[in-house]
Short mmCIF file of C-alpha atoms and ligand atoms in Angstrom, two decimals:
data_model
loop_
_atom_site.label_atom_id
_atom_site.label_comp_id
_atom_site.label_asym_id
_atom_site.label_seq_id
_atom_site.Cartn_x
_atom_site.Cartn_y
_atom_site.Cartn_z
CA UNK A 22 79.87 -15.31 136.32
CA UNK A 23 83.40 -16.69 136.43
CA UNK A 24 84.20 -20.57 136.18
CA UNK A 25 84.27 -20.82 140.06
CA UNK A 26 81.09 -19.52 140.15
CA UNK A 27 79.52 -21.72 137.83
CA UNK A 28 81.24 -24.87 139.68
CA UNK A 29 79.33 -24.13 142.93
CA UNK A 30 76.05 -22.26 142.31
CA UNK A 31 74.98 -21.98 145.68
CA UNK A 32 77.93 -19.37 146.35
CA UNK A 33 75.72 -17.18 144.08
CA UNK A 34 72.12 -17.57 143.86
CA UNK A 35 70.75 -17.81 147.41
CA UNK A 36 67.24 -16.33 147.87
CA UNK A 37 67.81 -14.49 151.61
CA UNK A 38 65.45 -15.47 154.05
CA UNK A 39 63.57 -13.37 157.06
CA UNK A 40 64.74 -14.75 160.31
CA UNK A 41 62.17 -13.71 163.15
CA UNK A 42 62.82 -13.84 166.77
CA UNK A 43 60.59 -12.99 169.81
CA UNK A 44 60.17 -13.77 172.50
CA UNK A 45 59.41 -11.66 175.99
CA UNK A 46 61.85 -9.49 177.96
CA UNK A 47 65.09 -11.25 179.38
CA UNK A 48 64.52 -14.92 177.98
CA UNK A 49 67.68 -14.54 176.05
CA UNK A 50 67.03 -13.66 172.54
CA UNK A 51 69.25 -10.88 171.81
CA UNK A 52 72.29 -13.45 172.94
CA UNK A 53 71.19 -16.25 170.82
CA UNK A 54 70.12 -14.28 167.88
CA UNK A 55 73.54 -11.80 168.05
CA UNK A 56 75.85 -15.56 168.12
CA UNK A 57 73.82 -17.23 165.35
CA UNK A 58 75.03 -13.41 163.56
CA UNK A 59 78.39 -13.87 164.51
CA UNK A 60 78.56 -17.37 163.56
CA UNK A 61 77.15 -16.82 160.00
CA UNK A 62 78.75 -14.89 157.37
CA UNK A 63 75.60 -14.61 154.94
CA UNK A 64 73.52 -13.87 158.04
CA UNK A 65 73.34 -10.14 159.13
CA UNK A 66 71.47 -8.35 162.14
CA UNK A 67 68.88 -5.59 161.57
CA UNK A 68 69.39 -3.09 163.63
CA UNK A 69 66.05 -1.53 164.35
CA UNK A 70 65.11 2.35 165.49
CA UNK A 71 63.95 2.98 168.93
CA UNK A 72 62.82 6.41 170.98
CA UNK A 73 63.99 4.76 173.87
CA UNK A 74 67.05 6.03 175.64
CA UNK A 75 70.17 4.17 175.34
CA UNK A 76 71.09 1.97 178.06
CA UNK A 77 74.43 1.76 179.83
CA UNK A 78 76.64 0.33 177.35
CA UNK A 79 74.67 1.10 174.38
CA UNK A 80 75.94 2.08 170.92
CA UNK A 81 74.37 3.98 168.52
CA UNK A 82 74.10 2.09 165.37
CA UNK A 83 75.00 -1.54 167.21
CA UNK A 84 72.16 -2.14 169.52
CA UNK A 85 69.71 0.58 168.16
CA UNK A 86 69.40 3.72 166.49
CA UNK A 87 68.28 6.11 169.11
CA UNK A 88 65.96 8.52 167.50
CA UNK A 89 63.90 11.19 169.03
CA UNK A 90 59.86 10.80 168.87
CA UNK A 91 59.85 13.13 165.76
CA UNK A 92 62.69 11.61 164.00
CA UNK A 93 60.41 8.15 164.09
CA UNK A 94 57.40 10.03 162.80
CA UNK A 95 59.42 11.16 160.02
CA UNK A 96 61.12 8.11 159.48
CA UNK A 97 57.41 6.35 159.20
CA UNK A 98 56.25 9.46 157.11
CA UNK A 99 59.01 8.86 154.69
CA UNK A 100 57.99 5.02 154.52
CA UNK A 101 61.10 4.52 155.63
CA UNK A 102 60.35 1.58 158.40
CA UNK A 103 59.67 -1.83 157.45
CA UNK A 104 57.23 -2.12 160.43
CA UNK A 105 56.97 -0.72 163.77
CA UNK A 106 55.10 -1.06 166.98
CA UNK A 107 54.55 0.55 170.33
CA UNK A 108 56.71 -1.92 172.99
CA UNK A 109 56.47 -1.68 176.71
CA UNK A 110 55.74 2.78 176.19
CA UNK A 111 58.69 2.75 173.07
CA UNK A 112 58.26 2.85 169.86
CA UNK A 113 60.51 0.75 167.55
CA UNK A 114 61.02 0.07 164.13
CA UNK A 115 62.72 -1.51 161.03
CA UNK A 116 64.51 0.22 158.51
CA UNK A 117 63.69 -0.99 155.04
CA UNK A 118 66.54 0.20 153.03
CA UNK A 119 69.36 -2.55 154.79
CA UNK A 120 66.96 -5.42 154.56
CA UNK A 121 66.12 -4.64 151.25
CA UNK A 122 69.80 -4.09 150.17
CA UNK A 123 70.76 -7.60 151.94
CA UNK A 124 67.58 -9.74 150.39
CA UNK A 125 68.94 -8.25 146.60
CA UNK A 126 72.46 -9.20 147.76
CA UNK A 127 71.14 -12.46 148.52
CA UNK A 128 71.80 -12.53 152.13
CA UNK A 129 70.13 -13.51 155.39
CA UNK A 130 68.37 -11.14 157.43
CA UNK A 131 67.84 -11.77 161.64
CA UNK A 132 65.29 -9.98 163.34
CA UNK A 133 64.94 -9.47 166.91
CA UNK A 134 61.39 -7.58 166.87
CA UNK A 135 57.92 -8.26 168.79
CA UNK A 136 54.85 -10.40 168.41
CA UNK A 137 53.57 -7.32 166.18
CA UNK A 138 56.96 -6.43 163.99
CA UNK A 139 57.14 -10.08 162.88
CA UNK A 140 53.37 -10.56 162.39
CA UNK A 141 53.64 -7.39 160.05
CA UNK A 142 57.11 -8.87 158.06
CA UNK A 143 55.37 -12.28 158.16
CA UNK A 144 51.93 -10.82 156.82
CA UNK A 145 54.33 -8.69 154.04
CA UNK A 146 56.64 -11.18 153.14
CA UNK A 147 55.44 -14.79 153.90
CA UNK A 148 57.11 -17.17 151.64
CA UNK A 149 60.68 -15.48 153.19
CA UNK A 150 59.72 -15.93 156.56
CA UNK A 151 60.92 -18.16 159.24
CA UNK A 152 60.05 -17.20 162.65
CA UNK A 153 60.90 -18.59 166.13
CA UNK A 154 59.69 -17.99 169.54
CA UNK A 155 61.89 -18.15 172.41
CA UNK A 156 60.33 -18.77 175.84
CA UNK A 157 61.82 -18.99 179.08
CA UNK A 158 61.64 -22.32 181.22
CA UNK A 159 59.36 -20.42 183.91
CA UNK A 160 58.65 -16.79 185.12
CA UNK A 161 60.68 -16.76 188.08
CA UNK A 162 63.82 -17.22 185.99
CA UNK A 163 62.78 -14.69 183.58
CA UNK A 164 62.75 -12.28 186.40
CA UNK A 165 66.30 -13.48 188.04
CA UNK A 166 67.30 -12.69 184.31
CA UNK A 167 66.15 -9.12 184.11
CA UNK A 168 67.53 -8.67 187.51
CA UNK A 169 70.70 -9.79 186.81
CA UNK A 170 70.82 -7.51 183.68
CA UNK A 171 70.72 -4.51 186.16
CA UNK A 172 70.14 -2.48 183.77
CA UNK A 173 67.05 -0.94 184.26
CA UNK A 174 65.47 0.25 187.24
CA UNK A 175 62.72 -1.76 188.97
CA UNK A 176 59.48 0.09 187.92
CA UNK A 177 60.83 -0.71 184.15
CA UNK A 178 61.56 -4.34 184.96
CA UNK A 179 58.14 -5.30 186.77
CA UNK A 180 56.63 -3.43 183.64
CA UNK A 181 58.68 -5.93 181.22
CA UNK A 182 57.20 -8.79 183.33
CA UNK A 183 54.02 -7.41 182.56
CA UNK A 184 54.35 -7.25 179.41
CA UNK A 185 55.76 -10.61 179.10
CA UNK A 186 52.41 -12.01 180.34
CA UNK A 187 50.92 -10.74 176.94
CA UNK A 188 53.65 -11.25 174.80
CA UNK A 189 53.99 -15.12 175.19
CA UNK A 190 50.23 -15.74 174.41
CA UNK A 191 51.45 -15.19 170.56
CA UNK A 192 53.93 -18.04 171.05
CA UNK A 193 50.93 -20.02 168.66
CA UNK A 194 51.87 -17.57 165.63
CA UNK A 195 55.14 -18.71 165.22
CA UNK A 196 56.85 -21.32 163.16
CA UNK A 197 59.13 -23.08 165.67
CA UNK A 198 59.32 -22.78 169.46
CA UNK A 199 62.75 -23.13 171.79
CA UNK A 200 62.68 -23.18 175.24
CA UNK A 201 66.00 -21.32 176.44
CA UNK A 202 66.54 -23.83 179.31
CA UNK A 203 70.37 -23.91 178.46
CA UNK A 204 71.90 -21.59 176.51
CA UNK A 205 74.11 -23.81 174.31
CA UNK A 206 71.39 -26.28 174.02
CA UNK A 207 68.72 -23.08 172.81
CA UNK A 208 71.58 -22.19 170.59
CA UNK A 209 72.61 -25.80 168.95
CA UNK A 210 68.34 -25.36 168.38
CA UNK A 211 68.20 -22.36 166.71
CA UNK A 212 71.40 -22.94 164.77
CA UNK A 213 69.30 -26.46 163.79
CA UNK A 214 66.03 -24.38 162.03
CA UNK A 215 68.29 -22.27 160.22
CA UNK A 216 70.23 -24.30 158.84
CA UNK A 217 67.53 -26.58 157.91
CA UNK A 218 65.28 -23.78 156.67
CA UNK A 219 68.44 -22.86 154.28
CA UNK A 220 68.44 -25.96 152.64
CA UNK A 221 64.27 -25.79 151.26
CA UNK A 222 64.34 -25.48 147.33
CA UNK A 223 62.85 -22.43 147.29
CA UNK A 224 65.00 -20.64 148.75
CA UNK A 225 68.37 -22.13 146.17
CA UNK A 226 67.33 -21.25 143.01
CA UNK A 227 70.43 -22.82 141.65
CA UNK A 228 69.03 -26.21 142.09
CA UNK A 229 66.87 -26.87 138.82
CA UNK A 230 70.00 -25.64 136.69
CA UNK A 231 72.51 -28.15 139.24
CA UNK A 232 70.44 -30.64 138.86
CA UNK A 233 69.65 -30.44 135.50
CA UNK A 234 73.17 -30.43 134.32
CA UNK A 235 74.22 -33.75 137.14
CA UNK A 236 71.45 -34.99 135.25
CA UNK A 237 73.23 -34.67 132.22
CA UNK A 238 76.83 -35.33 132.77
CA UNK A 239 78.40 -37.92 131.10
CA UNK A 240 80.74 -40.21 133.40
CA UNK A 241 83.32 -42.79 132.16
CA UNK A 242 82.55 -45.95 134.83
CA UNK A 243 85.80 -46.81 136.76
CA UNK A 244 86.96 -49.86 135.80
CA UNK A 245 84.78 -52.93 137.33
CA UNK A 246 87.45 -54.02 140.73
CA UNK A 247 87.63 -57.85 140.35
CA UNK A 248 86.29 -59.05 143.44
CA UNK A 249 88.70 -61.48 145.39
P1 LIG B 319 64.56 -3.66 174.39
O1 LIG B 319 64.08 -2.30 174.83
O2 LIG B 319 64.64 -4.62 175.54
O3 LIG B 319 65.83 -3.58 173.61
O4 LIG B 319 63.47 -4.24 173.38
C1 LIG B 319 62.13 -4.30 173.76
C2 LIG B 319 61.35 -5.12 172.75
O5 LIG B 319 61.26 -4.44 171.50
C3 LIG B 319 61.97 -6.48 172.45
O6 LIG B 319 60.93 -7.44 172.49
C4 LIG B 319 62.49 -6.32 171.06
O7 LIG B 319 62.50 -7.56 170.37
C5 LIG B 319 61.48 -5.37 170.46
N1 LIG B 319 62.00 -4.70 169.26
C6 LIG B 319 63.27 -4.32 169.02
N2 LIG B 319 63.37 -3.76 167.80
C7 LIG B 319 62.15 -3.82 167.25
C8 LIG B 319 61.61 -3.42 165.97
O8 LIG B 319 62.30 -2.90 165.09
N3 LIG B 319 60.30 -3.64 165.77
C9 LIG B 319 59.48 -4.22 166.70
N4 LIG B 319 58.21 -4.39 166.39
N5 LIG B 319 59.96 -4.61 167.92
C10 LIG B 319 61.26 -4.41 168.18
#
């Protein structure tokens, strides 16, 4: 550790945290969760495999890695996935070997997964967990939103509103709830839990040692002002 370090603690010894985020097709999760990324250097994105083709626009590696069906049985018969679950006829999963890299590194980890990814990270790793729920203000805007996308055809978007239906009745499971009424309001939210949930002891082991040595410090009192 060099001097600087030892000044300010909390530049060093962070315990990472498990961000979850769900919510159902189209009510704006991907956006909020890929600012509150951008926004926050100690706060990285998993990117997740899928067998699902690549929409227009798509990269490999930045949205998804597109895998074919066997490359995601392999991956899961290596133990390579974190979790994974069957969404909307896909299957999609979590590489462990980033997380696990950025949780050692002491970094932040955002995922945007399904009702049954972060049920399995939440079952696996409780204590690190912090997960939110996004919902959309009512269904008829959550379909304008998937419409507007126009990026998949209609049998796939009625589908997604299907699934939807399902999806939100695990809303109860999760730690915090934000209804994405307004964008910038659903994102002042979101930015609100994390930064809260940063600040528990648990997850700054610094603290004892910080505190322990404030407790100790020995300060000269400034001379008493004469009052006028
Ligand atoms: P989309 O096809 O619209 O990109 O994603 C469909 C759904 O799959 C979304 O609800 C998304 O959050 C979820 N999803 C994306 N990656 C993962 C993952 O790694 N694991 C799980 N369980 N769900 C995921």
């Amino acid at each position: 550790m060099t001097q600087t370090d030892v000044a300010r603690p909390w530049e060093v010894q962070r315990r990472g945290l498990l961000l979850l985020i769900s919510s159902p097709s189209g009510a704006g999760k991907t956006s909020l969760s890929r600012r509150l990324v951008a926004d926050h250097g100690d706060l990285i994105l998993s990117i997740s495999a899928t067998t699902r083709a690549p929409r227009p626009g798509e990269e490999e590696g930045r949205e998804y890695f597109f895998v074919s069906p066997e490359h995601f049985d392999d991956m899961i018969g290596g133990g390579q996935l974190l979790e994974w679950a069957h969404v909307h006829g896909n299957r999609y999963g979590t590489p462990r070997d980033p997380v696990e890299a950025a949780l050692a590194a002491g970094q932040d980890v955002l995922f945007d997964i399904d009702w049954q990814g972060a049920a399995q990270i939440r079952t696996a790793m409780p204590q690190d967990s912090v997960s939110i729920y996004v919902l959309p203000p009512s269904w008829a805007d959550l379909a304008r939103r998937l419409n507007a996308r126009a990026q998949d055809s209609d049998s796939v978007i009625r589908g997604r509103l299907e699934g939807g239906r399902e999806e939100i009745e695990h809303w109860v499971e999760y730690d915090y709830i934000i209804v994405n009424k307004d964008f910038d309001r659903a994102y002042a939210d979101l930015g609100h839990v994390y930064r809260a949930e940063r600040m528990k002891p648990a997850r700054n082991p610094w603290l004892p040692d910080f505190v322990r040595r404030l407790a100790s410090e020995t300060t000269t009192p400034s001379p008493a002002r004469s009052t006028p």
